[in-house]
Coordinates of C-alpha atoms in Angstrom, one line a residue:
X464 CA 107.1 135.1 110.4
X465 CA 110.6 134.2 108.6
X466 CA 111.1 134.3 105.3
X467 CA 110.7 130.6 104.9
X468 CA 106.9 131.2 106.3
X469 CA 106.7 133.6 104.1
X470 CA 107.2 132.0 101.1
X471 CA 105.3 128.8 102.2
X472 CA 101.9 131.4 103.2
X473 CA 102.5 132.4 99.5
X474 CA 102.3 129.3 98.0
X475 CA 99.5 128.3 100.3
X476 CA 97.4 131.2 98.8
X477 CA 98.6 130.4 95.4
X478 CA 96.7 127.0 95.6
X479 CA 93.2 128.2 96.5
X480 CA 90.6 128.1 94.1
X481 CA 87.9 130.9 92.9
X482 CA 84.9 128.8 93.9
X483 CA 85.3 126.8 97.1
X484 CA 83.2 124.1 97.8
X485 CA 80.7 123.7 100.6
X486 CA 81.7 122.2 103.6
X487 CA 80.0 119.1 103.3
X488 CA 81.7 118.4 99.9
X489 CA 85.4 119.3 101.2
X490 CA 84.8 116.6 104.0
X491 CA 83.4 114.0 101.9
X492 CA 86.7 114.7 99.4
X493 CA 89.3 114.9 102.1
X494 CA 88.3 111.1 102.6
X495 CA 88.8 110.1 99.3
X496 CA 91.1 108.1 98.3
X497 CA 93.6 109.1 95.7
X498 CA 95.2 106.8 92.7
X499 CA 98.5 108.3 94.1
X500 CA 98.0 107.6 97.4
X501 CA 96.2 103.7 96.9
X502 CA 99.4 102.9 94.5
X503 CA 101.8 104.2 97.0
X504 CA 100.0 101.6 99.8
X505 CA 99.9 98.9 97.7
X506 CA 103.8 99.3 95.5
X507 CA 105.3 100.0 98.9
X508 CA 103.7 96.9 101.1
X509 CA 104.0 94.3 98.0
X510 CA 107.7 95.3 98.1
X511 CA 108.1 95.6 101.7
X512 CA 105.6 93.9 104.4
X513 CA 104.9 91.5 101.7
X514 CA 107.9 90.1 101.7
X515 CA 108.2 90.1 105.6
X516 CA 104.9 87.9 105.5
X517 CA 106.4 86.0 102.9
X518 CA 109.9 85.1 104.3
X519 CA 108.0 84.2 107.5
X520 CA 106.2 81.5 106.0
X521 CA 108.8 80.4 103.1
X522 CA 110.8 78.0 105.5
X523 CA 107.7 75.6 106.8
X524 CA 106.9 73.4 103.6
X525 CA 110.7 72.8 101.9
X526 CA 111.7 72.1 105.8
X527 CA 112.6 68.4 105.0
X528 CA 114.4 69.2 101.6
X529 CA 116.3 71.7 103.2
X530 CA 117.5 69.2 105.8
X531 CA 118.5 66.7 103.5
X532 CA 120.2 69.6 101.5
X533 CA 122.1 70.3 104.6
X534 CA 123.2 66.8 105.2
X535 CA 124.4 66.0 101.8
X536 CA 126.4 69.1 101.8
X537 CA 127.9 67.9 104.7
X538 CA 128.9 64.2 104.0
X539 CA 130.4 65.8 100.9
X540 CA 132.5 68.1 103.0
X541 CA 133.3 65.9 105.8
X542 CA 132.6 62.3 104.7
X543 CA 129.6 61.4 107.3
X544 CA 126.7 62.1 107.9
X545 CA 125.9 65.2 110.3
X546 CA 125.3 64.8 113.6
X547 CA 121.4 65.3 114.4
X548 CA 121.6 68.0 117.4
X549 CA 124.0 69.9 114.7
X550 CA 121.7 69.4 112.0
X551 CA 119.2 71.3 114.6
X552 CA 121.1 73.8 115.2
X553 CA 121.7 74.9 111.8
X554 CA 118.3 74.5 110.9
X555 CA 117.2 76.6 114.0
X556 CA 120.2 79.3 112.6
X557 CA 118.7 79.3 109.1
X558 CA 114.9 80.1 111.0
X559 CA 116.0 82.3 113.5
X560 CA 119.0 84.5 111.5
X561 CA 116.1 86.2 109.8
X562 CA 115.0 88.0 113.2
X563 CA 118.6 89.1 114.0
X564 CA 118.7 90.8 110.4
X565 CA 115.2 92.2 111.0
X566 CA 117.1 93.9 114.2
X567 CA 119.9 95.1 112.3
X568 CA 117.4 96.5 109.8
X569 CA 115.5 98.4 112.1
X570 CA 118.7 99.8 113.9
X571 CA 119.5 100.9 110.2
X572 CA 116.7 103.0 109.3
X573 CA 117.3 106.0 111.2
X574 CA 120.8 106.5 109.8
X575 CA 119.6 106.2 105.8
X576 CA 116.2 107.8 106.7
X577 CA 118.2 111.0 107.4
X578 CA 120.0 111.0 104.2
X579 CA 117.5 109.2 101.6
X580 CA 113.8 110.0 102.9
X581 CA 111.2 107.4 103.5
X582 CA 110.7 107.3 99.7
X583 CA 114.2 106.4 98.9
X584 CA 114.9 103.9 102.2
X585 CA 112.5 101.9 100.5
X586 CA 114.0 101.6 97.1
X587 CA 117.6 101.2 98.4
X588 CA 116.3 98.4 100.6
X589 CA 115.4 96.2 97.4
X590 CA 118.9 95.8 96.8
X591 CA 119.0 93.8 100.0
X592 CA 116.1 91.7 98.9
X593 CA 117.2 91.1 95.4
X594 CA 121.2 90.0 96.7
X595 CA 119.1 87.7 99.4
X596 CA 117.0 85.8 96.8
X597 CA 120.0 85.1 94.7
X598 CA 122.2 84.0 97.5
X599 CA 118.9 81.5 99.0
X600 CA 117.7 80.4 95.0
X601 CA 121.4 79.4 94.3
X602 CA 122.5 77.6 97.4
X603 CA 121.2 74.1 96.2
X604 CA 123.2 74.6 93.0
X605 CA 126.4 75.7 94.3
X606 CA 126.7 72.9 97.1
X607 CA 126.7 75.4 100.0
X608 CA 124.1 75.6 103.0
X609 CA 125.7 79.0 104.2
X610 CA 124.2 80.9 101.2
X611 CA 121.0 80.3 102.6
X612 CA 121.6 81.2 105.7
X613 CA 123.3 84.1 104.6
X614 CA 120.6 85.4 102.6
X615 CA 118.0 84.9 105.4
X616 CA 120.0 87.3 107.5
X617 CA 120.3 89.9 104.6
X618 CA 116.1 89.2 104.0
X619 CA 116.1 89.8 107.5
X620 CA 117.4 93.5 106.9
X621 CA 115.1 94.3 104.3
X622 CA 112.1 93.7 106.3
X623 CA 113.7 95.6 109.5
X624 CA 114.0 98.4 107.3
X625 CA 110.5 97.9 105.7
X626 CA 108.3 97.5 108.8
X627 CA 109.9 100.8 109.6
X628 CA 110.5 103.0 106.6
X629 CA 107.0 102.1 105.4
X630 CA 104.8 102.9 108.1
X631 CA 106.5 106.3 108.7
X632 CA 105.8 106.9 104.5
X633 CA 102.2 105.9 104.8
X634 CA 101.7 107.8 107.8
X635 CA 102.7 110.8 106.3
X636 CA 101.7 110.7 102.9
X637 CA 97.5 110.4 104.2
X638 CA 95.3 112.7 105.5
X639 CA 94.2 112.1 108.9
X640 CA 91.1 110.8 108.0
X641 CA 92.1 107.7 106.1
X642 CA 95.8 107.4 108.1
X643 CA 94.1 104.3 110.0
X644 CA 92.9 102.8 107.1
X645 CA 95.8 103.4 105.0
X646 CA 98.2 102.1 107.6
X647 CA 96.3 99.0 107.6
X648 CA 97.8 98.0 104.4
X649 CA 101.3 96.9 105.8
X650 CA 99.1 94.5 107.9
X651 CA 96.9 92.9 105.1
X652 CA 100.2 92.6 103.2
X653 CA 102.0 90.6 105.7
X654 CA 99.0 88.5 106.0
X655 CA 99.0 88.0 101.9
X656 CA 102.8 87.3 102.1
X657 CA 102.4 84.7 104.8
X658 CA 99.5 83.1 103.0
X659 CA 101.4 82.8 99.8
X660 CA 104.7 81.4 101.3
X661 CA 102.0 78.6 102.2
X662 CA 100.4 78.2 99.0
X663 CA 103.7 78.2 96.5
X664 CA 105.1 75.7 99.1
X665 CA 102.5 72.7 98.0
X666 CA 103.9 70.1 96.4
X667 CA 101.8 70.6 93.8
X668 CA 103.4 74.1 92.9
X669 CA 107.4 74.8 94.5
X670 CA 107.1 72.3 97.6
X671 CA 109.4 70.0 95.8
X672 CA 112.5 68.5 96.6
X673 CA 113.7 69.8 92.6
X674 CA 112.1 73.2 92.9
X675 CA 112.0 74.2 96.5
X676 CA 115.4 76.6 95.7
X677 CA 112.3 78.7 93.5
X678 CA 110.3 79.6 96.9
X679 CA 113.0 81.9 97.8
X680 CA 113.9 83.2 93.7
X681 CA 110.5 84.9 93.5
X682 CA 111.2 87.3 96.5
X683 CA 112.6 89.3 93.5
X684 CA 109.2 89.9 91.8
X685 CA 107.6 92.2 94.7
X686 CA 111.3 94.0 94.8
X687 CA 111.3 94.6 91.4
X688 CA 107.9 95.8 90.9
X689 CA 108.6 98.2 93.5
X690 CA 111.7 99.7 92.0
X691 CA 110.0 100.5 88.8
X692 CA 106.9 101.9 90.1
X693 CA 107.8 103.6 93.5
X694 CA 109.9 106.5 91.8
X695 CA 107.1 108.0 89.9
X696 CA 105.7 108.7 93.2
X697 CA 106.6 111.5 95.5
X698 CA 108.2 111.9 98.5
X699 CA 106.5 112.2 101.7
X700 CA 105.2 116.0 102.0
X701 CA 106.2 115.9 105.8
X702 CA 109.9 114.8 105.4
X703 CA 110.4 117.3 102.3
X704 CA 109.1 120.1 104.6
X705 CA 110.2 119.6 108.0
X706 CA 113.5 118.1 107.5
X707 CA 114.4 119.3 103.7
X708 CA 112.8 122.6 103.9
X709 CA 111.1 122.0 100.6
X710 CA 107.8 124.2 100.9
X711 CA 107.4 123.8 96.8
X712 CA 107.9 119.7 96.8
X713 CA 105.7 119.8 100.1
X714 CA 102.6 121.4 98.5
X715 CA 103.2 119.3 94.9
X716 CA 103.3 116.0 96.9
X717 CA 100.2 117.5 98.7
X718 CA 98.6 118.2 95.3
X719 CA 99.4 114.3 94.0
X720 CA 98.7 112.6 97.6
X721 CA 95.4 114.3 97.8
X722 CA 94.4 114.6 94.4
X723 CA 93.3 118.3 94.9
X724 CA 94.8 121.5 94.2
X725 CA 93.6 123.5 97.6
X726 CA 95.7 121.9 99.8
X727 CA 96.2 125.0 102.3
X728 CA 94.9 123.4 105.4
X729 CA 97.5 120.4 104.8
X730 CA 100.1 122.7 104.5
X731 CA 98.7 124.7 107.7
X732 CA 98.9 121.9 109.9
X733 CA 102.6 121.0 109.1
X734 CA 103.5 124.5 109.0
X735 CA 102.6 124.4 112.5
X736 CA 104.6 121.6 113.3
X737 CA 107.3 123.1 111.6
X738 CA 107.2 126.5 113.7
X739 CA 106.9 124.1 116.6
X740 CA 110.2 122.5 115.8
X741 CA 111.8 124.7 114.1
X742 CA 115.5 124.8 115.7
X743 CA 115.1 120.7 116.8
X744 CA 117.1 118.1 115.6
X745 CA 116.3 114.5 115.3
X746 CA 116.2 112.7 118.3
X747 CA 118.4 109.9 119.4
X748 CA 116.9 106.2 120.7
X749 CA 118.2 107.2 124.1
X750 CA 117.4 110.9 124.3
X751 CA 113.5 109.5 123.5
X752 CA 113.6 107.0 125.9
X753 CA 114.9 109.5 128.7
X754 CA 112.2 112.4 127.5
X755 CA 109.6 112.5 130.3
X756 CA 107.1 114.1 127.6
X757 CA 107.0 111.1 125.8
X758 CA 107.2 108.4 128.5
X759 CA 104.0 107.0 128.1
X760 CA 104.0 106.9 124.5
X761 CA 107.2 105.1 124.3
X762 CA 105.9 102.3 126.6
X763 CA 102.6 102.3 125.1
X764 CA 104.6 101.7 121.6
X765 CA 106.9 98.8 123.4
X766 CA 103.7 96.7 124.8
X767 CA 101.9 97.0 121.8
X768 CA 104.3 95.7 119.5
X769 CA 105.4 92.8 122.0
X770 CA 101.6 92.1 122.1
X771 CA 101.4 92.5 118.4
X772 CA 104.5 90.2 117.8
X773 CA 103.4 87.4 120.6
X774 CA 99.7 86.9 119.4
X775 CA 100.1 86.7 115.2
X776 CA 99.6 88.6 112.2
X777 CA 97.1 91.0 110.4
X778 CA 94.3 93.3 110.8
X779 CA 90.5 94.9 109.0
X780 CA 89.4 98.0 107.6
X781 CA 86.8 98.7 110.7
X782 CA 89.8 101.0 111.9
X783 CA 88.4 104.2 110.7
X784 CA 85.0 103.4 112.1
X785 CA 85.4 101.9 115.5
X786 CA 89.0 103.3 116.4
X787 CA 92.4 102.2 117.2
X788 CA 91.7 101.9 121.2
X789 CA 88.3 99.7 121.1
X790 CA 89.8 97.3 118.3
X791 CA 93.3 96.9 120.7
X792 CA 91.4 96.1 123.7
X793 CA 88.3 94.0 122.2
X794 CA 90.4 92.0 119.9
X795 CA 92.9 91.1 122.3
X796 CA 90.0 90.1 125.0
X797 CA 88.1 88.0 122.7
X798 CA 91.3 86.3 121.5
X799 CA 92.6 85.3 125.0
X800 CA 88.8 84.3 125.8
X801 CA 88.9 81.4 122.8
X802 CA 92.5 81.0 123.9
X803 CA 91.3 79.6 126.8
X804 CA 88.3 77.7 125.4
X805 CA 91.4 76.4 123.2
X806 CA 92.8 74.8 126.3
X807 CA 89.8 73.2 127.2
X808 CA 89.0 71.3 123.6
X809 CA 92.6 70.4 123.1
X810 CA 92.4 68.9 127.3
X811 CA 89.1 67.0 126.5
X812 CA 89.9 66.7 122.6
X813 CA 89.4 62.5 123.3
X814 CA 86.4 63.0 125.2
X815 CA 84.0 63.2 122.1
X816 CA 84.1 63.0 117.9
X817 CA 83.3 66.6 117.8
X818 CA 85.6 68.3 120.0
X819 CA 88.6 68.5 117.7
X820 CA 86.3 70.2 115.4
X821 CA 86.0 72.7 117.7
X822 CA 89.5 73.4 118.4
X823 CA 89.1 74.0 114.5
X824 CA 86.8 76.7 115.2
X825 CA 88.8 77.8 118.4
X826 CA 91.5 78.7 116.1
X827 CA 89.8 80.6 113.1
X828 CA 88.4 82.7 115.9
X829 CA 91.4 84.2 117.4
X830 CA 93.1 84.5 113.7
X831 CA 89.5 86.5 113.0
X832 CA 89.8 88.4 116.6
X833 CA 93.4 89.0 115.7
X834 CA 92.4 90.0 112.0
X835 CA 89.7 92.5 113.8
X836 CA 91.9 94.5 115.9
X837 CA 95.5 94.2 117.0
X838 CA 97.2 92.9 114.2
X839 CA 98.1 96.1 111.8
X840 CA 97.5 98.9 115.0
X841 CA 101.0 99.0 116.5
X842 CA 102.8 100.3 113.2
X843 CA 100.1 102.7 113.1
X844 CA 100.4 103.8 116.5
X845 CA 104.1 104.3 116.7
X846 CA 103.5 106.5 113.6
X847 CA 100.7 108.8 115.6
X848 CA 102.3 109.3 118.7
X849 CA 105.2 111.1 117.8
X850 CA 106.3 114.3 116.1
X851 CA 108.7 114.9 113.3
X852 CA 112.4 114.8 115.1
X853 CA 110.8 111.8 117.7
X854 CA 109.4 109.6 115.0
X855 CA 112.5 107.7 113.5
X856 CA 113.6 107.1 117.0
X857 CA 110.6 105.6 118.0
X858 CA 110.6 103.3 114.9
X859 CA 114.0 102.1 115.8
X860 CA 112.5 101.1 119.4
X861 CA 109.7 99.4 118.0
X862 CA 111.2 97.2 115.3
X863 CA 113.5 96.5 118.1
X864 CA 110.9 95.1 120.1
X865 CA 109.2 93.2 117.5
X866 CA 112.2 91.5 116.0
X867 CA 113.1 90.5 119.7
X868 CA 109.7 89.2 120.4
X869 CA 110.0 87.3 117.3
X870 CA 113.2 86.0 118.1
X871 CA 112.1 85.1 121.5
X872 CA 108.7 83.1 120.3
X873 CA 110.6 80.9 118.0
X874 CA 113.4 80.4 120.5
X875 CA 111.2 79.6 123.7
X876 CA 107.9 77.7 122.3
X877 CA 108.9 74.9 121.4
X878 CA 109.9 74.4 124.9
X879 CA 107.3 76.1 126.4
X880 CA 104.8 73.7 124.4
X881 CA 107.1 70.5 125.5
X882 CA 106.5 71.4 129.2
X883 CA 103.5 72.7 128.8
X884 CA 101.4 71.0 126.3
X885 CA 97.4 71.9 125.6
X886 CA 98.4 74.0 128.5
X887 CA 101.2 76.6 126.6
X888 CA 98.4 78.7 125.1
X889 CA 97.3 80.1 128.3
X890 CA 100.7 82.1 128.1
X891 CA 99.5 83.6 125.1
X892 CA 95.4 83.6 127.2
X893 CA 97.7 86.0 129.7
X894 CA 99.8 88.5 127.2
X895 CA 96.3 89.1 125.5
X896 CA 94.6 89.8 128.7
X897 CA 97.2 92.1 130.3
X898 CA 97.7 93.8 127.0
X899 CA 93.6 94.6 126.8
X900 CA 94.2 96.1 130.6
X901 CA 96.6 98.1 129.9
X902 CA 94.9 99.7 126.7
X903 CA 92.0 99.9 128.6
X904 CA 93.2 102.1 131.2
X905 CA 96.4 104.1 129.5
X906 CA 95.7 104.2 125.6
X907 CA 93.9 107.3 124.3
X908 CA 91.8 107.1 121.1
X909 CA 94.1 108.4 118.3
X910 CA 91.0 108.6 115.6
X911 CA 91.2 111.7 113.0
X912 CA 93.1 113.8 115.7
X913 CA 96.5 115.5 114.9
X914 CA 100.0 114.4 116.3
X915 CA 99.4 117.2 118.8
X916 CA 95.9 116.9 119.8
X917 CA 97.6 113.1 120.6
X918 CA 100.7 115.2 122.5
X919 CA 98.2 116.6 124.3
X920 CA 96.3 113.8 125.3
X921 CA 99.3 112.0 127.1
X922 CA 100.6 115.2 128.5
X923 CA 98.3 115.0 131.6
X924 CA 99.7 111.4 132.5
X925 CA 103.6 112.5 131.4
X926 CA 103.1 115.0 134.0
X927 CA 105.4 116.8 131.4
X928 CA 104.8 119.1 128.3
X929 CA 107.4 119.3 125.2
X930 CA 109.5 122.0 126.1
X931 CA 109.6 123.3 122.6
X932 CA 105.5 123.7 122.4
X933 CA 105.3 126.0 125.1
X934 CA 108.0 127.9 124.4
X935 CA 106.8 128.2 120.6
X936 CA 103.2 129.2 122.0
X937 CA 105.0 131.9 124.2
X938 CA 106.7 133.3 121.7
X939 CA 103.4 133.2 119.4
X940 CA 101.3 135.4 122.0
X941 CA 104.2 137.6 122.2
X942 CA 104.4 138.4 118.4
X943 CA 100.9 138.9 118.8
X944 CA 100.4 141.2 121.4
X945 CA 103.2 143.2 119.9
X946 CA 101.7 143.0 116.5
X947 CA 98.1 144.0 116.8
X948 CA 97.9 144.7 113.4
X949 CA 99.7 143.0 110.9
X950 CA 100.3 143.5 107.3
X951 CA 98.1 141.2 105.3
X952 CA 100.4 141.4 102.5
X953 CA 102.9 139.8 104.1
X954 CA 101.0 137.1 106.2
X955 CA 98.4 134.6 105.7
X956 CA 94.9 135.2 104.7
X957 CA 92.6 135.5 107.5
X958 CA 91.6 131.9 107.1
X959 CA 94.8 130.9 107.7
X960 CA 95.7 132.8 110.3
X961 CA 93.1 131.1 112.5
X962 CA 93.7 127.7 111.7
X963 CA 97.5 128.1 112.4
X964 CA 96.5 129.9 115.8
X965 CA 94.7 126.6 116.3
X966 CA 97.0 124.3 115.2
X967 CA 99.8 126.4 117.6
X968 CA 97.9 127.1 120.3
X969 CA 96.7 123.8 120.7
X970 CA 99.8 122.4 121.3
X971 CA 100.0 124.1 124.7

């Protein structure tokens, strides 16, 4: 044990308490929620996935003012009017810009993850939302269209680096136990976000051709809410251990996270993690991708977020009860099921009064299936399957995806609906059924188990181990065989000991 164990096992017994609790009682507590941690969900999505939802949705209602912004602008400028298929390309640059920024974004976030933490990507990334709402809110006043488009592409940044930063902060600020449910909150916010674009774009509220330049003013509101509560809050216990070597931040985040002084076992498990990968370095997009250990993760991680980004938005709270793997594959079977009963009412729509009311129906229940199961899983995922020195990489691959897949939906559908028509949601009927297949027969259930019991689980069909585990696990039974009896003065208690041979061992 080096001295940095050392000191870490000291402050791990420092933080037990006289009178422990029995075990019922510490299980029924480790699922509590904390005020730290339910203010940490809901600051960080309001300022982050919030405003992803949000920008999503902003664009629909002030569609025709923005058009006849456009074409003002440019009979000013040029003394005609513009030419419609150039009037549809802009508007299709203004919509689409803000997946190419989402990409950028997301290619962003390992590089001022390394330097700032998850806490502090987050509240750097409001600058870009603030500059993009004053660039949008003032483009009708200065006479200039590219403003707009300009701040769509920089909005499109600050949700790449959200939808990455944020997951990885939830994910490892929460215990185990609650990490589904917790997650879950970047996908009810982007749902929220989305609803509201809607709602403030009636005519009866900022839908107007005088006020429509307000929709995209109040993206400052989330952003500043979250840069004046988010730094009361700590950092996340993992990052200040593992890659800042902070063992007394670690256990005080612990401590606020938690909402309990005892938090040994916390500090256990991410000790062993540390020990694990102790001389590794972050990993790089391509050195992930080329890691046989982590082969099916990674591919696991690309189909859920294409399937994620191709079918719509937002998921429940069942997560914690039912699971990640039966929500994937039972949400995205029911919703290519009424996908398909879609296509029938919308073929036969004229064949009776009460068929259209059922493609009504149709509708609310593949946004419930989605809302059931897929929609908030994939951030979550991508945050379980990997370690430490993986996990921004993967990230990066993810947002990659989904910003593509977003891109590509609002490029292709509206051709894919022209050829197709009632027929183009059987595309969607087919992603949702392949995905469910594939999740059927490759995911394992990720429920309350640790990012190595998850390792472990996909070892078998890597056909590969980490490289670093067994070689950390050898080196463990050698110091033990060599140390039959060591100095309890200068280890962990005996507690400890066992639940780090555990955590260690089980990573074999």
């Amino acid at each position: 044990m080096d001295a940095r164990e050392l000191t870490l096992a000291s402050l791990i017994r420092d933080t037990s308490c006289p009178g422990e609790l029995p075990v019922g009682h510490q299980l029924r507590r480790k699922k509590d929620w904390s005020w730290s941690l339910v203010v940490a969900a809901l600051v960080g999505a309001f300022g982050s996935s919030f405003l992803y939802g949000y920008n999503l949705s902003v664009v629909n209602a002030p569609t025709p003012y923005i058009k006849a912004f456009y074409n003002e602008t440019w009979y000013r400028r040029h003394g005609h009017p513009i030419d419609p298929d150039t009037l549809t390309l802009l508007w299709s640059v203004t919509v689409s810009i803000f997946a190419i920024g989402g990409l950028v974004g997301t290619l962003m976030v390992k590089i001022i993850g390394k330097f700032l933490g998850r806490k502090y990507t987050l509240l750097v990334n409001n600058g870009f939302a603030v500059s993009a709402a004053l660039l949008m809110a003032c483009s009708l006043r200065a006479g200039t269209f590219e403003l707009l488009i300009v701040g769509r592409f920089i909005m499109g940044v600050d949700g790449g680096i959200a939808l990455s930063a944020l997951p990885m902060y939830l994910n490892e600020i929460s215990p185990k136990q609650i990490r589904g449910s917790l997650g879950q909150v970047t996908a009810i916010f982007i749902c929220i976000g989305v609803f509201t674009g809607q709602l403030l774009g009636l005519p009866e509220l900022l839908g107007k051709e005088s006020t429509w330049p307000y929709l995209f003013g109040v993206i400052v509101v989330p952003a500043l809410v979250q840069l004046a509560s988010l730094p009361f809050l700590p950092e996340s216990p993992r990052y200040l251990l593992l890659e800042k070597h902070d063992e007394a931040g670690a256990m005080k985040a612990f401590q606020t996270f938690l909402g309990k002084a005892d938090v040994s076992q916390e500090l256990e498990e991410v000790l062993a993690e540390s020990r694990v990968q102790r001389n590794l370095r972050l990993m790089s997009v391509l050195e992930l991708l080329r890691a046989h250990f982590v082969r099916w993760q990674v591919i696991t991680v690309v189909i859920t977020m294409a399937s994620y980004q191709l079918c719509g938005l937002n998921a429940g709270l069942v997560i914690e009860r039912l699971g990640r793997r039966p929500l994937l594959i039972g949400g995205f079977g029911l919703m290519a099921l009424f996908f398909g009963t879609l296509t029938v009412t919308l073929t036969l729509q004229d064949q009776a009064p009460w068929v259209p009311y059922l493609s009504i129906v149709c509708i609310l229940a593949i946004i419930a299936s989605f809302c059931s199961g897929p929609g908030g899983i994939p951030f979550i995922l991508t945050g379980e399957f990997f370690q430490q020195s993986e996990r921004p990489a993967a990230f990066i691959i993810a947002g990659t995806v989904n910003w593509l897949s977003n891109f590509a939906v609002g490029l292709l559908f509206p051709f894919i609906q022209k050829s197709l028509d009632s027929y183009c949601f059987l595309v969607f009927a087919a992603v949702c059924i392949t995905g469910a297949i594939y999740f059927y027969f490759v995911l394992p259930e990720t429920k309350n188990r640790t990012h190595a019991e998850i390792s472990q689980a996909f070892a078998k069909r890597n056909k590969a181990h980490p490289p670093e585990m067994k070689t950390d696990s050898a080196m463990a039974e050698e110091k033990a065989n060599s140390q039959p009896e060591p100095d309890p003065s200068s280890t962990l208690d005996s507690h400890g000991q066992n639940q780090m041979s555990k955590c260690v061992f089980s990573l074999q």
